[in-house]
Amino acid sequence: MAHDHGGHAHNHAAGANSKMLAWALALTTTFLVAELIGAYIFNSLALLSDAAHMFTDAAALAIALAAVKIGQRPADEKRTFGYRRFEILAAAFNALLLFAVAAYVLYEGIRRFLEPSEVQSTGMLIVATIGLVVNIIAMRLLVAGKDKSLNVKGAYLEVWADMLGSIGVIAGAGVIMATGWQWVDPLVAIGIGLWVLPRTWILLKDTTRILLEGVPSGISLAEVRKAIAVVPGVAGVHDLHVWSLTSDDNSLSTHVKLSEGADFETVRIAIAAVLHERFELQHSTIQVEREDCEDADALHP
């Protein structure tokens, strides 16, 4: 039997600029507190909803920064993969918390439709405008690292989406100032809440898939099996598994039965090359066999 572990060219977000992440996190968190205070003082549900969205930005930035720091800790005897799944656990917690916040905002929005409440639109407009400026600055801080780290890219997209929420609050405040329609505030809040929910669901679905070691999105297990099976010298493939350790680190393990006369090393190298070129799988464990395992039928096909 033989094993192959391809190159470990994993992106642990180590190349991300932690200083810029820290600045963006400090800026976003400070304004988050200010927006919560503004929502309370000016009685604006739209501001509260936007603050909830701003919280997702702060959480995404904190996760990215923590992943840079904690993810670089070396593996040990108890954690052989190190601490790199911290990013996934934190993201799953963030998604569950966001569902709770979005549910509250939707409930409160509907309640305010039935029981209208006066909103101080001028204060709402000022706070939302400051929020827009904060989002633009945060985006400028993150833009340099978004193409080098998936963590930073996720944080960048969160800030970009929140910028749209700030624009919505500004527009709502303008409409209230011009028309006096107080129902616009809960309408904007519900709109922001509905904007958050689909992205939150996608985040929760992706983190759950990784935690359950499901096949990574974008990879077909059937296509992987077929690609291995057609390599010269391969007579059969069984116990094939593909999973993710983190959002940007896919791994594979499989048992391969050799054809009569095929060379172990030649077949192993050929399979590893196919997996790397076609599926970008750089960490593969390939067990090469002359005969099927005794319990091959009980293993994953």
mmCIF file of C-alpha atoms in Angstrom:
data_model
loop_
_atom_site.group_PDB
_atom_site.id
_atom_site.type_symbol
_atom_site.label_atom_id
_atom_site.label_comp_id
_atom_site.label_asym_id
_atom_site.label_seq_id
_atom_site.Cartn_x
_atom_site.Cartn_y
_atom_site.Cartn_z
ATOM 1 C CA MET A 1 0.000 0.000 0.000
ATOM 2 C CA ALA A 2 1.118 3.573 -0.573
ATOM 3 C CA HIS A 3 -0.012 6.957 0.596
ATOM 4 C CA ASP A 4 0.228 10.330 -1.067
ATOM 5 C CA HIS A 5 -0.056 13.696 0.641
ATOM 6 C CA GLY A 6 0.042 16.411 -1.953
ATOM 7 C CA GLY A 7 1.555 19.830 -1.391
ATOM 8 C CA HIS A 8 0.197 21.725 1.585
ATOM 9 C CA ALA A 9 -0.326 25.042 -0.156
ATOM 10 C CA HIS A 10 -3.272 25.920 2.086
ATOM 11 C CA ASN A 11 -4.430 29.477 2.567
ATOM 12 C CA HIS A 12 -4.785 30.007 6.322
ATOM 13 C CA ALA A 13 -5.405 33.722 5.865
ATOM 14 C CA ALA A 14 -1.817 34.152 7.055
ATOM 15 C CA GLY A 15 -1.203 36.591 4.226
ATOM 16 C CA ALA A 16 -4.076 38.834 5.291
ATOM 17 C CA ASN A 17 -3.161 42.199 6.716
ATOM 18 C CA SER A 18 -4.145 41.759 10.366
ATOM 19 C CA LYS A 19 -3.480 45.427 11.085
ATOM 20 C CA MET A 20 -6.061 46.523 8.505
ATOM 21 C CA LEU A 21 -8.525 43.946 9.839
ATOM 22 C CA ALA A 22 -8.018 45.269 13.356
ATOM 23 C CA TRP A 23 -8.598 48.874 12.254
ATOM 24 C CA ALA A 24 -11.732 47.924 10.321
ATOM 25 C CA LEU A 25 -13.020 45.914 13.307
ATOM 26 C CA ALA A 26 -12.411 48.794 15.738
ATOM 27 C CA LEU A 27 -14.133 51.260 13.410
ATOM 28 C CA THR A 28 -17.130 49.013 12.788
ATOM 29 C CA THR A 29 -17.589 48.052 16.447
ATOM 30 C CA THR A 30 -17.442 51.671 17.592
ATOM 31 C CA PHE A 31 -20.125 52.697 15.141
ATOM 32 C CA LEU A 32 -22.209 49.615 15.996
ATOM 33 C CA VAL A 33 -22.475 50.896 19.582
ATOM 34 C CA ALA A 34 -23.299 54.399 18.324
ATOM 35 C CA GLU A 35 -25.986 53.046 15.996
ATOM 36 C CA LEU A 36 -27.626 51.036 18.777
ATOM 37 C CA ILE A 37 -27.739 54.180 20.917
ATOM 38 C CA GLY A 38 -29.158 56.143 17.955
ATOM 39 C CA ALA A 39 -31.818 53.503 17.342
ATOM 40 C CA TYR A 40 -32.928 53.819 20.967
ATOM 41 C CA ILE A 41 -32.831 57.638 21.126
ATOM 42 C CA PHE A 42 -34.523 58.220 17.759
ATOM 43 C CA ASN A 43 -36.923 55.279 18.108
ATOM 44 C CA SER A 44 -35.895 53.909 14.684
ATOM 45 C CA LEU A 45 -36.398 50.229 13.964
ATOM 46 C CA ALA A 46 -34.615 50.710 10.632
ATOM 47 C CA LEU A 47 -31.519 51.860 12.516
ATOM 48 C CA LEU A 48 -31.825 48.856 14.832
ATOM 49 C CA SER A 49 -32.084 46.540 11.836
ATOM 50 C CA ASP A 50 -29.071 48.188 10.217
ATOM 51 C CA ALA A 51 -27.200 47.839 13.527
ATOM 52 C CA ALA A 52 -27.943 44.110 13.425
ATOM 53 C CA HIS A 53 -26.432 44.031 9.974
ATOM 54 C CA MET A 54 -23.459 46.067 11.213
ATOM 55 C CA PHE A 55 -23.052 43.390 13.873
ATOM 56 C CA THR A 56 -22.579 40.809 11.115
ATOM 57 C CA ASP A 57 -19.780 42.979 9.729
ATOM 58 C CA ALA A 58 -18.071 43.164 13.125
ATOM 59 C CA ALA A 59 -18.489 39.415 13.607
ATOM 60 C CA ALA A 60 -17.086 38.656 10.153
ATOM 61 C CA LEU A 61 -14.108 40.933 10.802
ATOM 62 C CA ALA A 62 -13.528 39.365 14.219
ATOM 63 C CA ILE A 63 -13.691 35.874 12.713
ATOM 64 C CA ALA A 64 -11.224 36.835 9.985
ATOM 65 C CA LEU A 65 -8.823 38.388 12.482
ATOM 66 C CA ALA A 66 -9.123 35.458 14.893
ATOM 67 C CA ALA A 67 -8.562 32.989 12.056
ATOM 68 C CA VAL A 68 -5.313 34.763 11.174
ATOM 69 C CA LYS A 69 -4.095 34.623 14.774
ATOM 70 C CA ILE A 70 -5.502 31.352 16.096
ATOM 71 C CA GLY A 71 -5.188 29.467 12.803
ATOM 72 C CA GLN A 72 -1.411 29.885 12.890
ATOM 73 C CA ARG A 73 -1.087 27.941 16.122
ATOM 74 C CA PRO A 74 0.741 24.668 15.441
ATOM 75 C CA ALA A 75 -0.881 21.259 15.656
ATOM 76 C CA ASP A 76 -0.247 19.242 18.806
ATOM 77 C CA GLU A 77 -0.850 15.766 20.183
ATOM 78 C CA LYS A 78 -4.499 16.546 20.952
ATOM 79 C CA ARG A 79 -5.330 18.729 17.940
ATOM 80 C CA THR A 80 -3.543 17.174 14.989
ATOM 81 C CA PHE A 81 -5.161 19.630 12.558
ATOM 82 C CA GLY A 82 -4.428 22.625 14.771
ATOM 83 C CA TYR A 83 -7.045 25.299 15.394
ATOM 84 C CA ARG A 84 -8.109 26.067 11.849
ATOM 85 C CA ARG A 85 -11.734 25.021 12.346
ATOM 86 C CA PHE A 86 -12.233 27.890 14.768
ATOM 87 C CA GLU A 87 -13.305 29.949 11.756
ATOM 88 C CA ILE A 88 -16.098 27.489 10.951
ATOM 89 C CA LEU A 89 -17.363 27.180 14.528
ATOM 90 C CA ALA A 90 -17.451 30.959 14.925
ATOM 91 C CA ALA A 91 -19.229 31.402 11.597
ATOM 92 C CA ALA A 92 -21.888 28.830 12.556
ATOM 93 C CA PHE A 93 -22.501 30.614 15.858
ATOM 94 C CA ASN A 94 -22.709 33.916 13.999
ATOM 95 C CA ALA A 95 -25.340 32.497 11.627
ATOM 96 C CA LEU A 96 -27.533 31.204 14.461
ATOM 97 C CA LEU A 97 -27.319 34.540 16.264
ATOM 98 C CA LEU A 98 -28.221 36.392 13.079
ATOM 99 C CA PHE A 99 -31.337 34.262 12.616
ATOM 100 C CA ALA A 100 -32.479 35.290 16.099
ATOM 101 C CA VAL A 101 -31.788 38.981 15.421
ATOM 102 C CA ALA A 102 -33.523 38.907 12.028
ATOM 103 C CA ALA A 103 -36.562 37.160 13.554
ATOM 104 C CA TYR A 104 -36.836 39.884 16.208
ATOM 105 C CA VAL A 105 -36.555 42.677 13.635
ATOM 106 C CA LEU A 106 -39.265 41.099 11.447
ATOM 107 C CA TYR A 107 -41.548 40.619 14.458
ATOM 108 C CA GLU A 108 -41.031 44.183 15.654
ATOM 109 C CA GLY A 109 -41.515 45.526 12.125
ATOM 110 C CA ILE A 110 -44.889 43.844 11.775
ATOM 111 C CA ARG A 111 -45.892 45.070 15.248
ATOM 112 C CA ARG A 112 -45.036 48.661 14.308
ATOM 113 C CA PHE A 113 -47.152 48.401 11.178
ATOM 114 C CA LEU A 114 -50.089 47.565 13.414
ATOM 115 C CA GLU A 115 -49.104 50.083 16.109
ATOM 116 C CA PRO A 116 -47.313 52.998 14.377
ATOM 117 C CA SER A 117 -44.631 54.793 16.388
ATOM 118 C CA GLU A 118 -43.165 58.226 15.671
ATOM 119 C CA VAL A 119 -39.609 58.258 14.354
ATOM 120 C CA GLN A 120 -37.113 61.135 14.573
ATOM 121 C CA SER A 121 -36.126 61.045 10.925
ATOM 122 C CA THR A 122 -33.427 63.734 11.157
ATOM 123 C CA GLY A 123 -31.404 61.816 13.737
ATOM 124 C CA MET A 124 -32.039 58.619 11.816
ATOM 125 C CA LEU A 125 -30.644 60.263 8.666
ATOM 126 C CA ILE A 126 -27.523 61.573 10.433
ATOM 127 C CA VAL A 127 -26.660 58.228 12.037
ATOM 128 C CA ALA A 128 -27.251 56.292 8.801
ATOM 129 C CA THR A 129 -25.077 58.724 6.837
ATOM 130 C CA ILE A 130 -22.228 58.279 9.314
ATOM 131 C CA GLY A 131 -22.724 54.515 8.979
ATOM 132 C CA LEU A 132 -22.383 54.763 5.211
ATOM 133 C CA VAL A 133 -19.083 56.635 5.617
ATOM 134 C CA VAL A 134 -17.851 53.991 8.088
ATOM 135 C CA ASN A 135 -18.715 51.226 5.625
ATOM 136 C CA ILE A 136 -16.860 52.960 2.794
ATOM 137 C CA ILE A 137 -13.746 53.397 4.968
ATOM 138 C CA ALA A 138 -13.890 49.746 6.078
ATOM 139 C CA MET A 139 -14.172 48.614 2.471
ATOM 140 C CA ARG A 140 -11.106 50.683 1.564
ATOM 141 C CA LEU A 141 -9.189 49.025 4.407
ATOM 142 C CA LEU A 142 -10.143 45.519 3.283
ATOM 143 C CA VAL A 143 -9.971 45.827 -0.503
ATOM 144 C CA ALA A 144 -6.219 45.081 -0.680
ATOM 145 C CA GLY A 145 -6.565 41.717 1.093
ATOM 146 C CA LYS A 146 -9.872 40.453 -0.298
ATOM 147 C CA ASP A 147 -8.261 38.585 -3.205
ATOM 148 C CA LYS A 148 -5.631 36.931 -0.991
ATOM 149 C CA SER A 149 -7.828 35.544 1.793
ATOM 150 C CA LEU A 150 -11.311 34.011 1.757
ATOM 151 C CA ASN A 151 -11.802 35.224 5.322
ATOM 152 C CA VAL A 152 -11.067 38.814 4.336
ATOM 153 C CA LYS A 153 -13.172 38.455 1.205
ATOM 154 C CA GLY A 154 -16.143 37.318 3.311
ATOM 155 C CA ALA A 155 -15.702 40.276 5.647
ATOM 156 C CA TYR A 156 -15.420 42.621 2.653
ATOM 157 C CA LEU A 157 -18.691 41.298 1.190
ATOM 158 C CA GLU A 158 -20.424 41.695 4.568
ATOM 159 C CA VAL A 159 -19.371 45.353 4.718
ATOM 160 C CA TRP A 160 -20.442 45.867 1.095
ATOM 161 C CA ALA A 161 -23.896 44.428 1.839
ATOM 162 C CA ASP A 162 -24.219 46.584 4.965
ATOM 163 C CA MET A 163 -23.421 49.643 2.870
ATOM 164 C CA LEU A 164 -26.584 48.872 0.890
ATOM 165 C CA GLY A 165 -28.491 48.683 4.186
ATOM 166 C CA SER A 166 -27.213 52.128 5.189
ATOM 167 C CA ILE A 167 -28.347 53.506 1.853
ATOM 168 C CA GLY A 168 -31.794 52.003 2.504
ATOM 169 C CA VAL A 169 -32.019 53.683 5.911
ATOM 170 C CA ILE A 170 -30.939 57.019 4.413
ATOM 171 C CA ALA A 171 -33.595 56.717 1.715
ATOM 172 C CA GLY A 172 -36.225 55.792 4.304
ATOM 173 C CA ALA A 173 -35.315 58.756 6.492
ATOM 174 C CA GLY A 174 -35.573 61.054 3.475
ATOM 175 C CA VAL A 175 -39.025 59.738 2.611
ATOM 176 C CA ILE A 176 -40.230 60.189 6.214
ATOM 177 C CA MET A 177 -38.891 63.765 6.315
ATOM 178 C CA ALA A 178 -40.612 64.592 3.015
ATOM 179 C CA THR A 179 -43.932 62.835 3.539
ATOM 180 C CA GLY A 180 -44.309 62.071 7.250
ATOM 181 C CA TRP A 181 -45.033 58.413 6.446
ATOM 182 C CA GLN A 182 -43.891 56.736 9.662
ATOM 183 C CA TRP A 183 -44.605 53.268 8.272
ATOM 184 C CA VAL A 184 -41.559 53.620 6.002
ATOM 185 C CA ASP A 185 -39.278 52.968 9.015
ATOM 186 C CA PRO A 186 -40.583 49.444 9.752
ATOM 187 C CA LEU A 187 -40.782 48.795 6.001
ATOM 188 C CA VAL A 188 -37.061 49.522 5.611
ATOM 189 C CA ALA A 189 -36.310 47.446 8.722
ATOM 190 C CA ILE A 190 -38.201 44.452 7.332
ATOM 191 C CA GLY A 191 -36.419 44.883 3.996
ATOM 192 C CA ILE A 192 -33.008 44.800 5.682
ATOM 193 C CA GLY A 193 -34.053 41.790 7.754
ATOM 194 C CA LEU A 194 -35.161 39.917 4.639
ATOM 195 C CA TRP A 195 -31.872 40.896 2.965
ATOM 196 C CA VAL A 196 -29.885 39.358 5.833
ATOM 197 C CA LEU A 197 -31.800 36.055 6.043
ATOM 198 C CA PRO A 198 -30.809 34.447 2.698
ATOM 199 C CA ARG A 199 -27.119 35.193 3.215
ATOM 200 C CA THR A 200 -27.366 33.922 6.781
ATOM 201 C CA TRP A 201 -28.946 30.692 5.543
ATOM 202 C CA ILE A 202 -26.147 30.214 3.006
ATOM 203 C CA LEU A 203 -23.555 30.810 5.735
ATOM 204 C CA LEU A 204 -25.214 28.294 8.070
ATOM 205 C CA LYS A 205 -25.583 25.724 5.281
ATOM 206 C CA ASP A 206 -21.918 26.023 4.280
ATOM 207 C CA THR A 207 -20.633 25.799 7.853
ATOM 208 C CA THR A 208 -22.876 22.802 8.592
ATOM 209 C CA ARG A 209 -21.620 21.036 5.465
ATOM 210 C CA ILE A 210 -18.014 21.565 6.546
ATOM 211 C CA LEU A 211 -18.651 20.478 10.145
ATOM 212 C CA LEU A 212 -20.382 17.307 8.885
ATOM 213 C CA GLU A 213 -17.452 16.755 6.492
ATOM 214 C CA GLY A 214 -19.696 16.820 3.449
ATOM 215 C CA VAL A 215 -18.396 16.982 -0.116
ATOM 216 C CA PRO A 216 -17.203 20.560 -0.801
ATOM 217 C CA SER A 217 -19.393 22.714 -3.018
ATOM 218 C CA GLY A 218 -18.197 22.753 -6.605
ATOM 219 C CA ILE A 219 -16.889 19.172 -6.443
ATOM 220 C CA SER A 220 -18.833 16.148 -7.717
ATOM 221 C CA LEU A 221 -17.898 12.878 -6.011
ATOM 222 C CA ALA A 222 -19.035 10.973 -9.122
ATOM 223 C CA GLU A 223 -16.701 13.058 -11.308
ATOM 224 C CA VAL A 224 -13.790 12.492 -8.912
ATOM 225 C CA ARG A 225 -14.422 8.728 -8.912
ATOM 226 C CA LYS A 226 -14.620 8.692 -12.714
ATOM 227 C CA ALA A 227 -11.402 10.700 -13.077
ATOM 228 C CA ILE A 228 -9.514 8.244 -10.834
ATOM 229 C CA ALA A 229 -11.020 5.187 -12.510
ATOM 230 C CA VAL A 230 -9.760 6.138 -15.994
ATOM 231 C CA VAL A 231 -6.137 6.577 -14.860
ATOM 232 C CA PRO A 232 -4.046 3.829 -16.523
ATOM 233 C CA GLY A 233 -3.383 1.008 -14.095
ATOM 234 C CA VAL A 234 -6.510 1.547 -11.971
ATOM 235 C CA ALA A 235 -8.841 -1.444 -11.751
ATOM 236 C CA GLY A 236 -11.224 -0.128 -9.102
ATOM 237 C CA VAL A 237 -11.943 2.689 -6.657
ATOM 238 C CA HIS A 238 -13.608 2.359 -3.242
ATOM 239 C CA ASP A 239 -13.772 4.073 0.151
ATOM 240 C CA LEU A 240 -13.627 7.474 -1.559
ATOM 241 C CA HIS A 241 -14.065 10.532 0.678
ATOM 242 C CA VAL A 242 -13.760 14.245 -0.082
ATOM 243 C CA TRP A 243 -14.213 16.838 2.681
ATOM 244 C CA SER A 244 -13.170 20.284 3.882
ATOM 245 C CA LEU A 245 -11.219 21.148 6.992
ATOM 246 C CA THR A 246 -11.977 24.844 6.545
ATOM 247 C CA SER A 247 -13.630 26.950 3.872
ATOM 248 C CA ASP A 248 -10.528 26.885 1.658
ATOM 249 C CA ASP A 249 -8.897 23.526 2.393
ATOM 250 C CA ASN A 250 -10.235 20.413 0.640
ATOM 251 C CA SER A 251 -8.910 16.905 1.287
ATOM 252 C CA LEU A 252 -9.392 13.437 -0.223
ATOM 253 C CA SER A 253 -8.761 9.862 0.800
ATOM 254 C CA THR A 254 -9.421 6.718 -1.226
ATOM 255 C CA HIS A 255 -8.470 3.082 -1.801
ATOM 256 C CA VAL A 256 -7.426 2.158 -5.341
ATOM 257 C CA LYS A 257 -7.103 -1.383 -6.709
ATOM 258 C CA LEU A 258 -4.329 -1.825 -9.283
ATOM 259 C CA SER A 259 -4.600 -3.593 -12.607
ATOM 260 C CA GLU A 260 -2.402 -6.629 -13.189
ATOM 261 C CA GLY A 261 1.205 -5.552 -13.697
ATOM 262 C CA ALA A 262 0.616 -1.864 -12.823
ATOM 263 C CA ASP A 263 3.300 -0.075 -10.823
ATOM 264 C CA PHE A 264 2.328 1.282 -7.401
ATOM 265 C CA GLU A 265 4.291 4.523 -7.552
ATOM 266 C CA THR A 266 3.453 5.340 -11.170
ATOM 267 C CA VAL A 267 -0.293 4.965 -10.581
ATOM 268 C CA ARG A 268 -0.185 6.902 -7.312
ATOM 269 C CA ILE A 269 1.655 9.851 -8.869
ATOM 270 C CA ALA A 270 -0.711 9.866 -11.867
ATOM 271 C CA ILE A 271 -3.808 9.920 -9.622
ATOM 272 C CA ALA A 272 -2.387 12.710 -7.467
ATOM 273 C CA ALA A 273 -1.658 14.768 -10.591
ATOM 274 C CA VAL A 274 -5.220 14.327 -11.909
ATOM 275 C CA LEU A 275 -6.746 15.296 -8.566
ATOM 276 C CA HIS A 276 -4.583 18.400 -8.356
ATOM 277 C CA GLU A 277 -5.108 19.576 -11.949
ATOM 278 C CA ARG A 278 -8.826 18.863 -12.302
ATOM 279 C CA PHE A 279 -10.166 19.400 -8.798
ATOM 280 C CA GLU A 280 -7.438 21.479 -7.083
ATOM 281 C CA LEU A 281 -7.132 18.802 -4.410
ATOM 282 C CA GLN A 282 -3.672 19.320 -2.973
ATOM 283 C CA HIS A 283 -4.015 17.089 0.074
ATOM 284 C CA SER A 284 -4.789 13.527 -0.993
ATOM 285 C CA THR A 285 -4.252 10.211 0.776
ATOM 286 C CA ILE A 286 -4.242 7.366 -1.738
ATOM 287 C CA GLN A 287 -4.031 3.760 -0.563
ATOM 288 C CA VAL A 288 -2.969 1.552 -3.476
ATOM 289 C CA GLU A 289 -3.791 -2.178 -3.313
ATOM 290 C CA ARG A 290 -3.285 -5.310 -5.375
ATOM 291 C CA GLU A 291 -6.453 -6.842 -3.953
ATOM 292 C CA ASP A 292 -9.626 -5.271 -2.582
ATOM 293 C CA CYS A 293 -9.835 -4.795 1.170
ATOM 294 C CA GLU A 294 -11.569 -7.652 2.962
ATOM 295 C CA ASP A 295 -14.309 -5.274 4.079
ATOM 296 C CA ALA A 296 -14.361 -3.215 0.862
ATOM 297 C CA ASP A 297 -18.091 -3.804 0.383
ATOM 298 C CA ALA A 298 -18.799 -2.288 3.793
ATOM 299 C CA LEU A 299 -16.744 0.807 3.059
ATOM 300 C CA HIS A 300 -18.007 3.945 1.340
ATOM 301 C CA PRO A 301 -18.338 3.015 -2.388
#
